[in-house]
Amino acid sequence: MKKVAILPGDGIGPEVVAEAVRVLEYLRDEGALGIEMEYGLVGGSAYDVHGQPLPAETLKIAEEADAILLGAVGGPKWEALPIALRPEKALLGLRAALGVFANLRPAVLYPQLADASTLRPDVVTGLDIMIVRELTGGIYFGQPRGVRTLAHGERQGFNTLVYSESEIERVAVRAFEIARTRTRRVCSVDKANVLEATELWREVVTRVAGRYPDVAITHMYVDNAAMQLVRAPKQFDVLVTTNMFGDILSDEAAMLTGSIGMLPSASLNETDRGLYEPIHGSAPDIAGKGIANPLATILSVAMMLRYSLREPSLAARVEKAVSAVLDSGLRTADIRQGGAAAVSTRAMGEAVVSALRSQLS
Ligand code: IPM
Ligand code: MG
């Protein structure tokens, strides 16, 4: 029996997670999946109850689970809190505590949604990029950090970009392994012309590449990569990069597809224990309205089935079900085209479950 922690979080988190849980429950009830689910509070909703965004009991539930499904955290209600108490801190705390150093962010253009991109169809049709972002190191976690007061009274903010060889090596290995399941091309993104830490990054990635002669390796400076992503994004297969560059480039890549409401993510540790979440945020403006798109969270469940629960055929079934629902023309408001009516979060979740059910007949 595998354990899955369910952390709905804030904003639209609980709404989209409810539909993803419906998918897990359906597979469980079908007898295809042996899982046990446990819920925890995270983010602002945890702060409201416990005075902190990542309470000890939530961390315990997460640490005991094989996989964690997280909705989203944050919202205007908690924006004025000190950094250490903000909902986003829970996310960073979970990543660090679980050691999920490899963050997989696919940017896939669904052919059914080709018109949603702001780029010309010929630039994005067939787009299928996997960004592998280092998630537990770099400038996000480097010490020293803070704001200090200089002798003449002026304040100075500082953060540290730091990477050890082993941190670079393990995420590079992940990227090359994933490339082997795809079109065998890795592009490593750095700023080796300016930053020593990423000069070392390039050196270590090059060394790892030597162990994967069947995978083509290229290196790109981050400014050029940002440009190439909008100029000719289909040149990329797997992109591997640092925590902060990956944060920025993954938002850019997500927008190439025009539908951030469709994109899942996985964050894995050494043993494939994973934290799964949609790429989109808590969208406070539409929270509680029942109109959010649950497909990114449902597709995060597919990634969970593939990477942590080791059920690749169930993962493929969930992805097929999502595709069938899109084929049938069902759209939530964020991916609607023209004047077509939008369906609710609940209706979209139910449609995916019926598509799963009809795969059996
Ligand atoms: C992301 C988010 C987070 C990050 C924030 C909310 C801390 O932007 O997951 O990309 O910067 O990693
Ligand atoms: Mg981000």
mmCIF file of C-alpha atoms and ligand atoms in Angstrom:
data_model
loop_
_atom_site.group_PDB
_atom_site.id
_atom_site.type_symbol
_atom_site.label_atom_id
_atom_site.label_comp_id
_atom_site.label_asym_id
_atom_site.label_seq_id
_atom_site.Cartn_x
_atom_site.Cartn_y
_atom_site.Cartn_z
ATOM 1 C CA MET A 1 0.000 0.000 0.000
ATOM 2 C CA LYS A 2 1.502 3.326 -1.103
ATOM 3 C CA LYS A 3 0.944 6.487 0.920
ATOM 4 C CA VAL A 4 -0.036 9.734 -0.750
ATOM 5 C CA ALA A 5 -0.121 13.021 1.183
ATOM 6 C CA ILE A 6 -2.724 15.492 -0.005
ATOM 7 C CA LEU A 7 -1.927 19.160 0.709
ATOM 8 C CA PRO A 8 -4.605 21.302 -0.963
ATOM 9 C CA GLY A 9 -3.205 24.670 0.205
ATOM 10 C CA ASP A 10 -4.761 28.038 -0.642
ATOM 11 C CA GLY A 11 -6.851 29.797 -3.267
ATOM 12 C CA ILE A 12 -7.943 27.449 -6.037
ATOM 13 C CA GLY A 13 -5.665 24.738 -4.564
ATOM 14 C CA PRO A 14 -8.452 22.888 -2.723
ATOM 15 C CA GLU A 15 -10.767 23.018 -5.771
ATOM 16 C CA VAL A 16 -8.289 21.579 -8.258
ATOM 17 C CA VAL A 17 -6.887 19.055 -5.786
ATOM 18 C CA ALA A 18 -10.411 17.742 -5.117
ATOM 19 C CA GLU A 19 -10.721 16.762 -8.799
ATOM 20 C CA ALA A 20 -7.262 15.166 -8.874
ATOM 21 C CA VAL A 21 -8.166 13.170 -5.754
ATOM 22 C CA ARG A 22 -11.304 12.026 -7.565
ATOM 23 C CA VAL A 23 -9.033 10.530 -10.241
ATOM 24 C CA LEU A 24 -6.880 8.756 -7.626
ATOM 25 C CA GLU A 25 -10.007 7.466 -5.870
ATOM 26 C CA TYR A 26 -11.446 6.214 -9.117
ATOM 27 C CA LEU A 27 -8.271 4.207 -9.895
ATOM 28 C CA ARG A 28 -8.225 2.895 -6.329
ATOM 29 C CA ASP A 29 -11.876 1.835 -6.455
ATOM 30 C CA GLU A 30 -11.326 0.203 -9.826
ATOM 31 C CA GLY A 31 -8.754 -1.963 -8.055
ATOM 32 C CA ALA A 32 -5.924 -0.652 -10.230
ATOM 33 C CA LEU A 33 -4.077 1.233 -7.492
ATOM 34 C CA GLY A 34 -3.359 0.437 -3.824
ATOM 35 C CA ILE A 35 -3.076 3.783 -2.061
ATOM 36 C CA GLU A 36 -3.949 5.420 1.193
ATOM 37 C CA MET A 37 -4.379 9.207 1.350
ATOM 38 C CA GLU A 38 -3.748 11.559 4.221
ATOM 39 C CA TYR A 39 -4.567 15.290 4.253
ATOM 40 C CA GLY A 40 -2.485 18.150 5.659
ATOM 41 C CA LEU A 41 -2.680 21.923 5.892
ATOM 42 C CA VAL A 42 -0.059 23.979 4.083
ATOM 43 C CA GLY A 43 0.517 27.643 3.225
ATOM 44 C CA GLY A 44 -1.785 30.425 4.349
ATOM 45 C CA SER A 45 -4.497 28.016 5.410
ATOM 46 C CA ALA A 46 -1.985 26.346 7.747
ATOM 47 C CA TYR A 47 -0.824 29.727 9.028
ATOM 48 C CA ASP A 48 -4.414 30.663 9.907
ATOM 49 C CA VAL A 49 -4.785 27.552 12.073
ATOM 50 C CA HIS A 50 -1.264 26.926 13.416
ATOM 51 C CA GLY A 51 0.507 30.280 13.060
ATOM 52 C CA GLN A 52 2.976 28.795 10.576
ATOM 53 C CA PRO A 53 2.811 27.861 6.903
ATOM 54 C CA LEU A 54 4.456 24.439 7.299
ATOM 55 C CA PRO A 55 3.330 22.938 10.616
ATOM 56 C CA ALA A 56 5.267 19.989 12.049
ATOM 57 C CA GLU A 57 2.335 17.621 11.569
ATOM 58 C CA THR A 58 2.107 18.485 7.860
ATOM 59 C CA LEU A 59 5.833 17.911 7.452
ATOM 60 C CA LYS A 60 5.451 14.545 9.166
ATOM 61 C CA ILE A 61 2.623 13.490 6.836
ATOM 62 C CA ALA A 62 4.743 14.544 3.858
ATOM 63 C CA GLU A 63 7.866 12.777 5.102
ATOM 64 C CA GLU A 64 5.972 9.528 5.632
ATOM 65 C CA ALA A 65 4.389 9.576 2.183
ATOM 66 C CA ASP A 66 5.686 8.040 -1.047
ATOM 67 C CA ALA A 67 4.281 10.995 -2.935
ATOM 68 C CA ILE A 68 2.771 14.358 -2.094
ATOM 69 C CA LEU A 69 0.113 16.181 -4.079
ATOM 70 C CA LEU A 70 0.114 19.921 -3.455
ATOM 71 C CA GLY A 71 -2.429 22.396 -4.850
ATOM 72 C CA ALA A 72 -1.055 25.912 -4.523
ATOM 73 C CA VAL A 73 -0.085 28.311 -1.752
ATOM 74 C CA GLY A 74 -0.327 32.042 -1.171
ATOM 75 C CA GLY A 75 -2.737 34.922 -1.534
ATOM 76 C CA PRO A 76 -3.169 38.623 -0.742
ATOM 77 C CA LYS A 77 -4.327 37.818 2.780
ATOM 78 C CA TRP A 78 -0.815 36.683 3.766
ATOM 79 C CA GLU A 79 1.334 39.013 1.653
ATOM 80 C CA ALA A 80 2.195 41.386 4.500
ATOM 81 C CA LEU A 81 3.614 38.630 6.728
ATOM 82 C CA PRO A 82 7.384 38.466 7.271
ATOM 83 C CA ILE A 83 9.129 36.223 4.687
ATOM 84 C CA ALA A 84 9.612 33.404 7.215
ATOM 85 C CA LEU A 85 5.846 33.082 7.772
ATOM 86 C CA ARG A 86 4.646 33.540 4.202
ATOM 87 C CA PRO A 87 2.898 30.658 2.452
ATOM 88 C CA GLU A 88 5.701 30.440 -0.161
ATOM 89 C CA LYS A 89 8.095 29.581 2.653
ATOM 90 C CA ALA A 90 6.179 26.310 3.136
ATOM 91 C CA LEU A 91 6.972 25.339 -0.420
ATOM 92 C CA LEU A 92 10.680 26.028 0.026
ATOM 93 C CA GLY A 93 10.619 24.215 3.386
ATOM 94 C CA LEU A 94 8.959 21.152 1.879
ATOM 95 C CA ARG A 95 11.410 21.053 -1.021
ATOM 96 C CA ALA A 96 14.380 21.269 1.342
ATOM 97 C CA ALA A 97 13.018 18.803 3.913
ATOM 98 C CA LEU A 98 12.125 16.222 1.270
ATOM 99 C CA GLY A 99 15.371 16.785 -0.650
ATOM 100 C CA VAL A 100 13.507 16.974 -3.956
ATOM 101 C CA PHE A 101 16.370 18.399 -5.974
ATOM 102 C CA ALA A 102 15.118 17.550 -9.470
ATOM 103 C CA ASN A 103 12.148 19.606 -10.586
ATOM 104 C CA LEU A 104 10.594 18.363 -13.823
ATOM 105 C CA ARG A 105 8.487 20.934 -15.646
ATOM 106 C CA PRO A 106 7.178 19.774 -18.982
ATOM 107 C CA ALA A 107 5.954 22.378 -21.460
ATOM 108 C CA VAL A 108 3.790 20.511 -23.931
ATOM 109 C CA LEU A 109 1.512 22.068 -26.487
ATOM 110 C CA TYR A 110 -1.705 20.117 -26.760
ATOM 111 C CA PRO A 111 -2.722 20.038 -30.436
ATOM 112 C CA GLN A 112 -6.317 20.666 -29.311
ATOM 113 C CA LEU A 113 -5.173 23.968 -27.776
ATOM 114 C CA ALA A 114 -2.781 25.141 -30.504
ATOM 115 C CA ASP A 115 -4.596 28.486 -30.825
ATOM 116 C CA ALA A 116 -4.082 29.336 -27.164
ATOM 117 C CA SER A 117 -0.421 30.308 -27.626
ATOM 118 C CA THR A 118 0.491 33.914 -28.302
ATOM 119 C CA LEU A 119 3.144 32.619 -30.718
ATOM 120 C CA ARG A 120 2.444 31.610 -34.320
ATOM 121 C CA PRO A 121 1.222 28.019 -34.676
ATOM 122 C CA ASP A 122 4.213 27.069 -36.853
ATOM 123 C CA VAL A 123 6.567 28.117 -34.030
ATOM 124 C CA VAL A 124 4.856 26.057 -31.316
ATOM 125 C CA THR A 125 2.975 23.184 -32.974
ATOM 126 C CA GLY A 126 4.419 19.930 -31.655
ATOM 127 C CA LEU A 127 6.257 21.675 -28.810
ATOM 128 C CA ASP A 128 7.432 19.193 -26.159
ATOM 129 C CA ILE A 129 10.113 20.482 -23.790
ATOM 130 C CA MET A 130 11.142 19.068 -20.427
ATOM 131 C CA ILE A 131 12.757 21.591 -18.107
ATOM 132 C CA VAL A 132 14.807 19.993 -15.342
ATOM 133 C CA ARG A 133 15.307 22.676 -12.722
ATOM 134 C CA GLU A 134 17.665 22.218 -9.774
ATOM 135 C CA LEU A 135 15.365 22.842 -6.807
ATOM 136 C CA THR A 136 17.124 22.613 -3.457
ATOM 137 C CA GLY A 137 20.295 24.633 -3.991
ATOM 138 C CA GLY A 138 21.679 27.705 -5.686
ATOM 139 C CA ILE A 139 20.782 31.261 -4.744
ATOM 140 C CA TYR A 140 17.443 30.189 -3.238
ATOM 141 C CA PHE A 141 19.194 28.468 -0.347
ATOM 142 C CA GLY A 142 22.768 29.796 -0.370
ATOM 143 C CA GLN A 143 24.280 31.283 2.791
ATOM 144 C CA PRO A 144 25.041 33.966 3.794
ATOM 145 C CA ARG A 145 21.904 35.881 2.958
ATOM 146 C CA GLY A 146 20.055 38.812 4.421
ATOM 147 C CA VAL A 147 19.975 42.570 4.679
ATOM 148 C CA ARG A 148 22.768 44.260 6.635
ATOM 149 C CA THR A 149 23.491 47.851 7.559
ATOM 150 C CA LEU A 150 26.788 49.229 6.324
ATOM 151 C CA ALA A 151 29.069 51.502 8.361
ATOM 152 C CA HIS A 152 27.652 54.659 6.760
ATOM 153 C CA GLY A 153 24.100 53.589 7.644
ATOM 154 C CA GLU A 154 22.954 52.421 4.195
ATOM 155 C CA ARG A 155 21.339 48.983 4.024
ATOM 156 C CA GLN A 156 22.607 46.275 1.685
ATOM 157 C CA GLY A 157 20.760 43.131 0.617
ATOM 158 C CA PHE A 158 22.744 40.022 -0.289
ATOM 159 C CA ASN A 159 22.241 36.425 -1.399
ATOM 160 C CA THR A 160 24.729 33.752 -2.348
ATOM 161 C CA LEU A 161 24.797 31.623 -5.471
ATOM 162 C CA VAL A 162 26.503 28.391 -4.489
ATOM 163 C CA TYR A 163 26.663 24.950 -6.099
ATOM 164 C CA SER A 164 28.735 21.968 -5.098
ATOM 165 C CA GLU A 165 29.868 19.395 -7.653
ATOM 166 C CA SER A 166 27.599 16.700 -6.208
ATOM 167 C CA GLU A 167 24.557 18.962 -6.402
ATOM 168 C CA ILE A 168 25.246 19.672 -10.056
ATOM 169 C CA GLU A 169 26.079 16.091 -10.885
ATOM 170 C CA ARG A 170 22.897 14.517 -9.478
ATOM 171 C CA VAL A 171 20.554 16.863 -11.317
ATOM 172 C CA ALA A 172 22.560 16.492 -14.524
ATOM 173 C CA VAL A 173 22.278 12.703 -14.253
ATOM 174 C CA ARG A 174 18.486 13.084 -13.956
ATOM 175 C CA ALA A 175 18.394 15.241 -17.069
ATOM 176 C CA PHE A 176 20.421 12.749 -19.107
ATOM 177 C CA GLU A 177 18.333 9.809 -17.884
ATOM 178 C CA ILE A 178 15.139 11.618 -18.873
ATOM 179 C CA ALA A 179 16.619 12.546 -22.249
ATOM 180 C CA ARG A 180 17.101 8.827 -22.900
ATOM 181 C CA THR A 181 13.326 8.372 -22.705
ATOM 182 C CA ARG A 182 12.848 11.231 -25.199
ATOM 183 C CA THR A 183 14.785 12.502 -28.214
ATOM 184 C CA ARG A 184 18.178 12.322 -26.477
ATOM 185 C CA ARG A 185 19.152 15.972 -26.435
ATOM 186 C CA VAL A 186 20.147 17.956 -23.357
ATOM 187 C CA CYS A 187 20.768 21.697 -23.345
ATOM 188 C CA SER A 188 22.415 22.936 -20.152
ATOM 189 C CA VAL A 189 21.727 26.585 -19.337
ATOM 190 C CA ASP A 190 24.203 28.676 -17.330
ATOM 191 C CA LYS A 191 25.935 32.038 -17.136
ATOM 192 C CA ALA A 192 29.425 30.600 -17.276
ATOM 193 C CA ASN A 193 30.808 33.752 -18.908
ATOM 194 C CA VAL A 194 30.151 35.751 -15.721
ATOM 195 C CA LEU A 195 29.421 33.517 -12.708
ATOM 196 C CA GLU A 196 32.052 31.118 -11.328
ATOM 197 C CA ALA A 197 29.393 28.904 -9.751
ATOM 198 C CA THR A 198 27.908 28.258 -13.176
ATOM 199 C CA GLU A 199 31.318 27.888 -14.788
ATOM 200 C CA LEU A 200 31.639 24.904 -12.455
ATOM 201 C CA TRP A 201 28.092 23.916 -13.444
ATOM 202 C CA ARG A 202 29.159 23.723 -17.098
ATOM 203 C CA GLU A 203 32.293 21.752 -16.247
ATOM 204 C CA VAL A 204 30.397 19.159 -14.208
ATOM 205 C CA VAL A 205 27.578 18.806 -16.765
ATOM 206 C CA THR A 206 30.215 18.263 -19.462
ATOM 207 C CA ARG A 207 31.817 15.540 -17.339
ATOM 208 C CA VAL A 208 28.447 13.802 -16.801
ATOM 209 C CA ALA A 209 27.722 14.095 -20.526
ATOM 210 C CA GLY A 210 30.782 11.917 -21.141
ATOM 211 C CA ARG A 211 28.905 9.027 -19.514
ATOM 212 C CA TYR A 212 25.979 9.481 -21.925
ATOM 213 C CA PRO A 213 27.545 9.302 -25.390
ATOM 214 C CA ASP A 214 24.115 8.498 -26.841
ATOM 215 C CA VAL A 215 22.727 11.873 -25.691
ATOM 216 C CA ALA A 216 23.676 15.101 -27.487
ATOM 217 C CA ILE A 217 24.758 17.890 -25.132
ATOM 218 C CA THR A 218 24.785 21.619 -25.814
ATOM 219 C CA HIS A 219 25.405 24.567 -23.500
ATOM 220 C CA MET A 220 23.697 27.924 -23.654
ATOM 221 C CA TYR A 221 23.953 31.165 -21.706
ATOM 222 C CA VAL A 222 20.701 31.969 -19.945
ATOM 223 C CA ASP A 223 20.062 35.226 -21.809
ATOM 224 C CA ASN A 224 20.372 33.458 -25.131
ATOM 225 C CA ALA A 225 18.212 30.564 -23.872
ATOM 226 C CA ALA A 226 15.473 33.023 -22.916
ATOM 227 C CA MET A 227 15.608 34.431 -26.420
ATOM 228 C CA GLN A 228 15.771 31.052 -28.176
ATOM 229 C CA LEU A 229 12.734 29.861 -26.202
ATOM 230 C CA VAL A 230 10.548 32.414 -27.933
ATOM 231 C CA ARG A 231 12.426 32.452 -31.245
ATOM 232 C CA ALA A 232 12.572 28.731 -31.980
ATOM 233 C CA PRO A 233 11.421 26.695 -28.956
ATOM 234 C CA LYS A 234 11.216 23.389 -30.804
ATOM 235 C CA GLN A 235 15.025 23.211 -30.921
ATOM 236 C CA PHE A 236 14.870 22.075 -27.266
ATOM 237 C CA ASP A 237 14.217 18.618 -25.834
ATOM 238 C CA VAL A 238 15.524 18.566 -22.224
ATOM 239 C CA LEU A 239 16.756 21.784 -20.607
ATOM 240 C CA VAL A 240 18.736 21.470 -17.373
ATOM 241 C CA THR A 241 19.525 24.507 -15.295
ATOM 242 C CA THR A 242 19.980 26.135 -11.888
ATOM 243 C CA ASN A 243 17.229 26.882 -9.404
ATOM 244 C CA MET A 244 16.727 30.540 -10.292
ATOM 245 C CA PHE A 245 17.271 30.264 -14.050
ATOM 246 C CA GLY A 246 14.835 27.329 -14.027
ATOM 247 C CA ASP A 247 12.265 29.368 -12.131
ATOM 248 C CA ILE A 248 12.347 32.044 -14.798
ATOM 249 C CA LEU A 249 12.675 29.883 -17.909
ATOM 250 C CA SER A 250 9.918 27.496 -16.808
ATOM 251 C CA ASP A 251 7.409 30.351 -16.604
ATOM 252 C CA GLU A 252 8.500 31.484 -20.046
ATOM 253 C CA ALA A 253 8.212 27.954 -21.447
ATOM 254 C CA ALA A 254 4.801 27.480 -19.828
ATOM 255 C CA MET A 255 3.492 30.522 -21.633
ATOM 256 C CA LEU A 256 4.599 29.135 -25.005
ATOM 257 C CA THR A 257 1.758 26.665 -24.633
ATOM 258 C CA GLY A 258 -0.685 29.455 -23.792
ATOM 259 C CA SER A 259 -2.332 27.367 -21.137
ATOM 260 C CA ILE A 260 -0.592 27.404 -17.803
ATOM 261 C CA GLY A 261 -3.731 25.715 -16.434
ATOM 262 C CA MET A 262 -2.604 22.548 -18.235
ATOM 263 C CA LEU A 263 0.947 22.145 -16.955
ATOM 264 C CA PRO A 264 1.967 19.737 -14.185
ATOM 265 C CA SER A 265 5.258 19.366 -12.349
ATOM 266 C CA ALA A 266 7.174 16.788 -10.371
ATOM 267 C CA SER A 267 9.980 17.304 -7.863
ATOM 268 C CA LEU A 268 11.978 14.186 -7.113
ATOM 269 C CA ASN A 269 14.575 13.130 -4.592
ATOM 270 C CA GLU A 270 17.285 10.490 -4.945
ATOM 271 C CA THR A 271 14.786 7.632 -4.442
ATOM 272 C CA ASP A 272 11.969 9.114 -6.563
ATOM 273 C CA ARG A 273 9.876 10.207 -3.664
ATOM 274 C CA GLY A 274 8.084 13.162 -5.175
ATOM 275 C CA LEU A 275 6.217 16.370 -4.616
ATOM 276 C CA TYR A 276 3.661 16.964 -7.365
ATOM 277 C CA GLU A 277 1.960 20.244 -8.110
ATOM 278 C CA PRO A 278 0.420 22.187 -10.946
ATOM 279 C CA ILE A 279 2.687 24.944 -12.285
ATOM 280 C CA HIS A 280 0.007 27.596 -11.836
ATOM 281 C CA GLY A 281 -0.433 29.442 -8.562
ATOM 282 C CA SER A 282 -3.315 29.896 -6.145
ATOM 283 C CA ALA A 283 -5.187 32.363 -8.418
ATOM 284 C CA PRO A 284 -6.960 34.190 -5.555
ATOM 285 C CA ASP A 285 -9.037 36.200 -8.047
ATOM 286 C CA ILE A 286 -11.011 33.120 -9.111
ATOM 287 C CA ALA A 287 -10.795 31.081 -5.885
ATOM 288 C CA GLY A 288 -14.062 29.657 -4.628
ATOM 289 C CA LYS A 289 -15.865 30.178 -7.921
ATOM 290 C CA GLY A 290 -15.509 26.614 -9.163
ATOM 291 C CA ILE A 291 -14.141 27.706 -12.537
ATOM 292 C CA ALA A 292 -10.422 26.846 -12.230
ATOM 293 C CA ASN A 293 -8.899 24.309 -14.589
ATOM 294 C CA PRO A 294 -8.121 21.079 -12.693
ATOM 295 C CA LEU A 295 -6.201 19.470 -15.586
ATOM 296 C CA ALA A 296 -2.720 20.607 -14.483
ATOM 297 C CA THR A 297 -3.311 18.950 -11.113
ATOM 298 C CA ILE A 298 -4.794 15.841 -12.732
ATOM 299 C CA LEU A 299 -1.741 15.679 -15.019
ATOM 300 C CA SER A 300 0.437 16.047 -11.903
ATOM 301 C CA VAL A 301 -1.255 12.878 -10.655
ATOM 302 C CA ALA A 302 -0.216 11.243 -13.940
ATOM 303 C CA MET A 303 3.389 12.261 -13.249
ATOM 304 C CA MET A 304 3.024 10.883 -9.706
ATOM 305 C CA LEU A 305 1.827 7.568 -11.086
ATOM 306 C CA ARG A 306 4.790 7.457 -13.448
ATOM 307 C CA TYR A 307 7.664 8.563 -11.226
ATOM 308 C CA SER A 308 6.814 7.796 -7.587
ATOM 309 C CA LEU A 309 4.103 5.126 -7.675
ATOM 310 C CA ARG A 310 5.742 3.315 -10.613
ATOM 311 C CA GLU A 311 2.497 2.741 -12.489
ATOM 312 C CA PRO A 312 3.431 3.912 -15.999
ATOM 313 C CA SER A 313 0.387 2.335 -17.624
ATOM 314 C CA LEU A 314 -1.967 4.119 -15.210
ATOM 315 C CA ALA A 315 -0.067 7.354 -15.902
ATOM 316 C CA ALA A 316 -0.654 6.853 -19.606
ATOM 317 C CA ARG A 317 -4.344 6.146 -18.978
ATOM 318 C CA VAL A 318 -4.771 9.444 -17.109
ATOM 319 C CA GLU A 319 -2.993 11.354 -19.879
ATOM 320 C CA LYS A 320 -5.161 9.666 -22.505
ATOM 321 C CA ALA A 321 -8.291 10.489 -20.531
ATOM 322 C CA VAL A 322 -7.301 14.174 -20.415
ATOM 323 C CA SER A 323 -6.652 14.154 -24.130
ATOM 324 C CA ALA A 324 -10.027 12.503 -24.805
ATOM 325 C CA VAL A 325 -11.791 15.154 -22.731
ATOM 326 C CA LEU A 326 -10.058 17.898 -24.739
ATOM 327 C CA ASP A 327 -11.010 16.094 -27.963
ATOM 328 C CA SER A 328 -14.621 16.128 -26.856
ATOM 329 C CA GLY A 329 -14.436 19.932 -26.797
ATOM 330 C CA LEU A 330 -14.824 20.421 -23.052
ATOM 331 C CA ARG A 331 -13.042 23.584 -21.880
ATOM 332 C CA THR A 332 -12.676 25.464 -18.614
ATOM 333 C CA ALA A 333 -12.697 29.264 -18.925
ATOM 334 C CA ASP A 334 -8.892 29.607 -19.159
ATOM 335 C CA ILE A 335 -8.601 27.441 -22.291
ATOM 336 C CA ARG A 336 -11.893 28.323 -23.958
ATOM 337 C CA GLN A 337 -11.727 29.584 -27.519
ATOM 338 C CA GLY A 338 -14.254 31.883 -29.119
ATOM 339 C CA GLY A 339 -17.713 31.985 -27.658
ATOM 340 C CA ALA A 340 -17.946 28.354 -26.515
ATOM 341 C CA ALA A 341 -19.399 27.808 -23.035
ATOM 342 C CA ALA A 342 -16.952 27.005 -20.245
ATOM 343 C CA VAL A 343 -17.427 24.085 -17.878
ATOM 344 C CA SER A 344 -16.801 24.104 -14.140
ATOM 345 C CA THR A 345 -13.855 22.631 -12.254
ATOM 346 C CA ARG A 346 -16.107 19.835 -11.021
ATOM 347 C CA ALA A 347 -17.508 19.032 -14.483
ATOM 348 C CA MET A 348 -13.985 18.813 -15.915
ATOM 349 C CA GLY A 349 -12.911 16.424 -13.154
ATOM 350 C CA GLU A 350 -15.979 14.289 -13.666
ATOM 351 C CA ALA A 351 -15.345 14.168 -17.406
ATOM 352 C CA VAL A 352 -11.816 12.847 -16.839
ATOM 353 C CA VAL A 353 -13.156 10.136 -14.533
ATOM 354 C CA SER A 354 -15.776 9.081 -17.092
ATOM 355 C CA ALA A 355 -13.096 8.996 -19.775
ATOM 356 C CA LEU A 356 -11.058 6.691 -17.509
ATOM 357 C CA ARG A 357 -14.104 4.507 -16.958
ATOM 358 C CA SER A 358 -14.847 4.237 -20.667
ATOM 359 C CA GLN A 359 -11.270 3.005 -21.321
ATOM 360 C CA LEU A 360 -12.358 -0.271 -19.732
ATOM 361 C CA SER A 361 -15.210 -0.978 -22.145
HETATM 362 C C1 IPM B 1 7.788 28.209 -8.487
HETATM 363 C C2 IPM B 1 7.435 29.431 -7.691
HETATM 364 C C3 IPM B 1 8.213 29.385 -6.386
HETATM 365 C C4 IPM B 1 9.684 29.423 -6.730
HETATM 366 C C5 IPM B 1 7.860 30.486 -5.378
HETATM 367 C C6 IPM B 1 6.378 30.542 -5.100
HETATM 368 C C7 IPM B 1 8.632 30.317 -4.095
HETATM 369 O O1 IPM B 1 7.677 30.587 -8.421
HETATM 370 O O2 IPM B 1 7.568 27.088 -7.999
HETATM 371 O O3 IPM B 1 8.293 28.362 -9.608
HETATM 372 O O4 IPM B 1 10.240 30.507 -6.940
HETATM 373 O O5 IPM B 1 10.294 28.356 -6.793
HETATM 374 MG MG MG B 2 8.231 30.232 -10.430
#
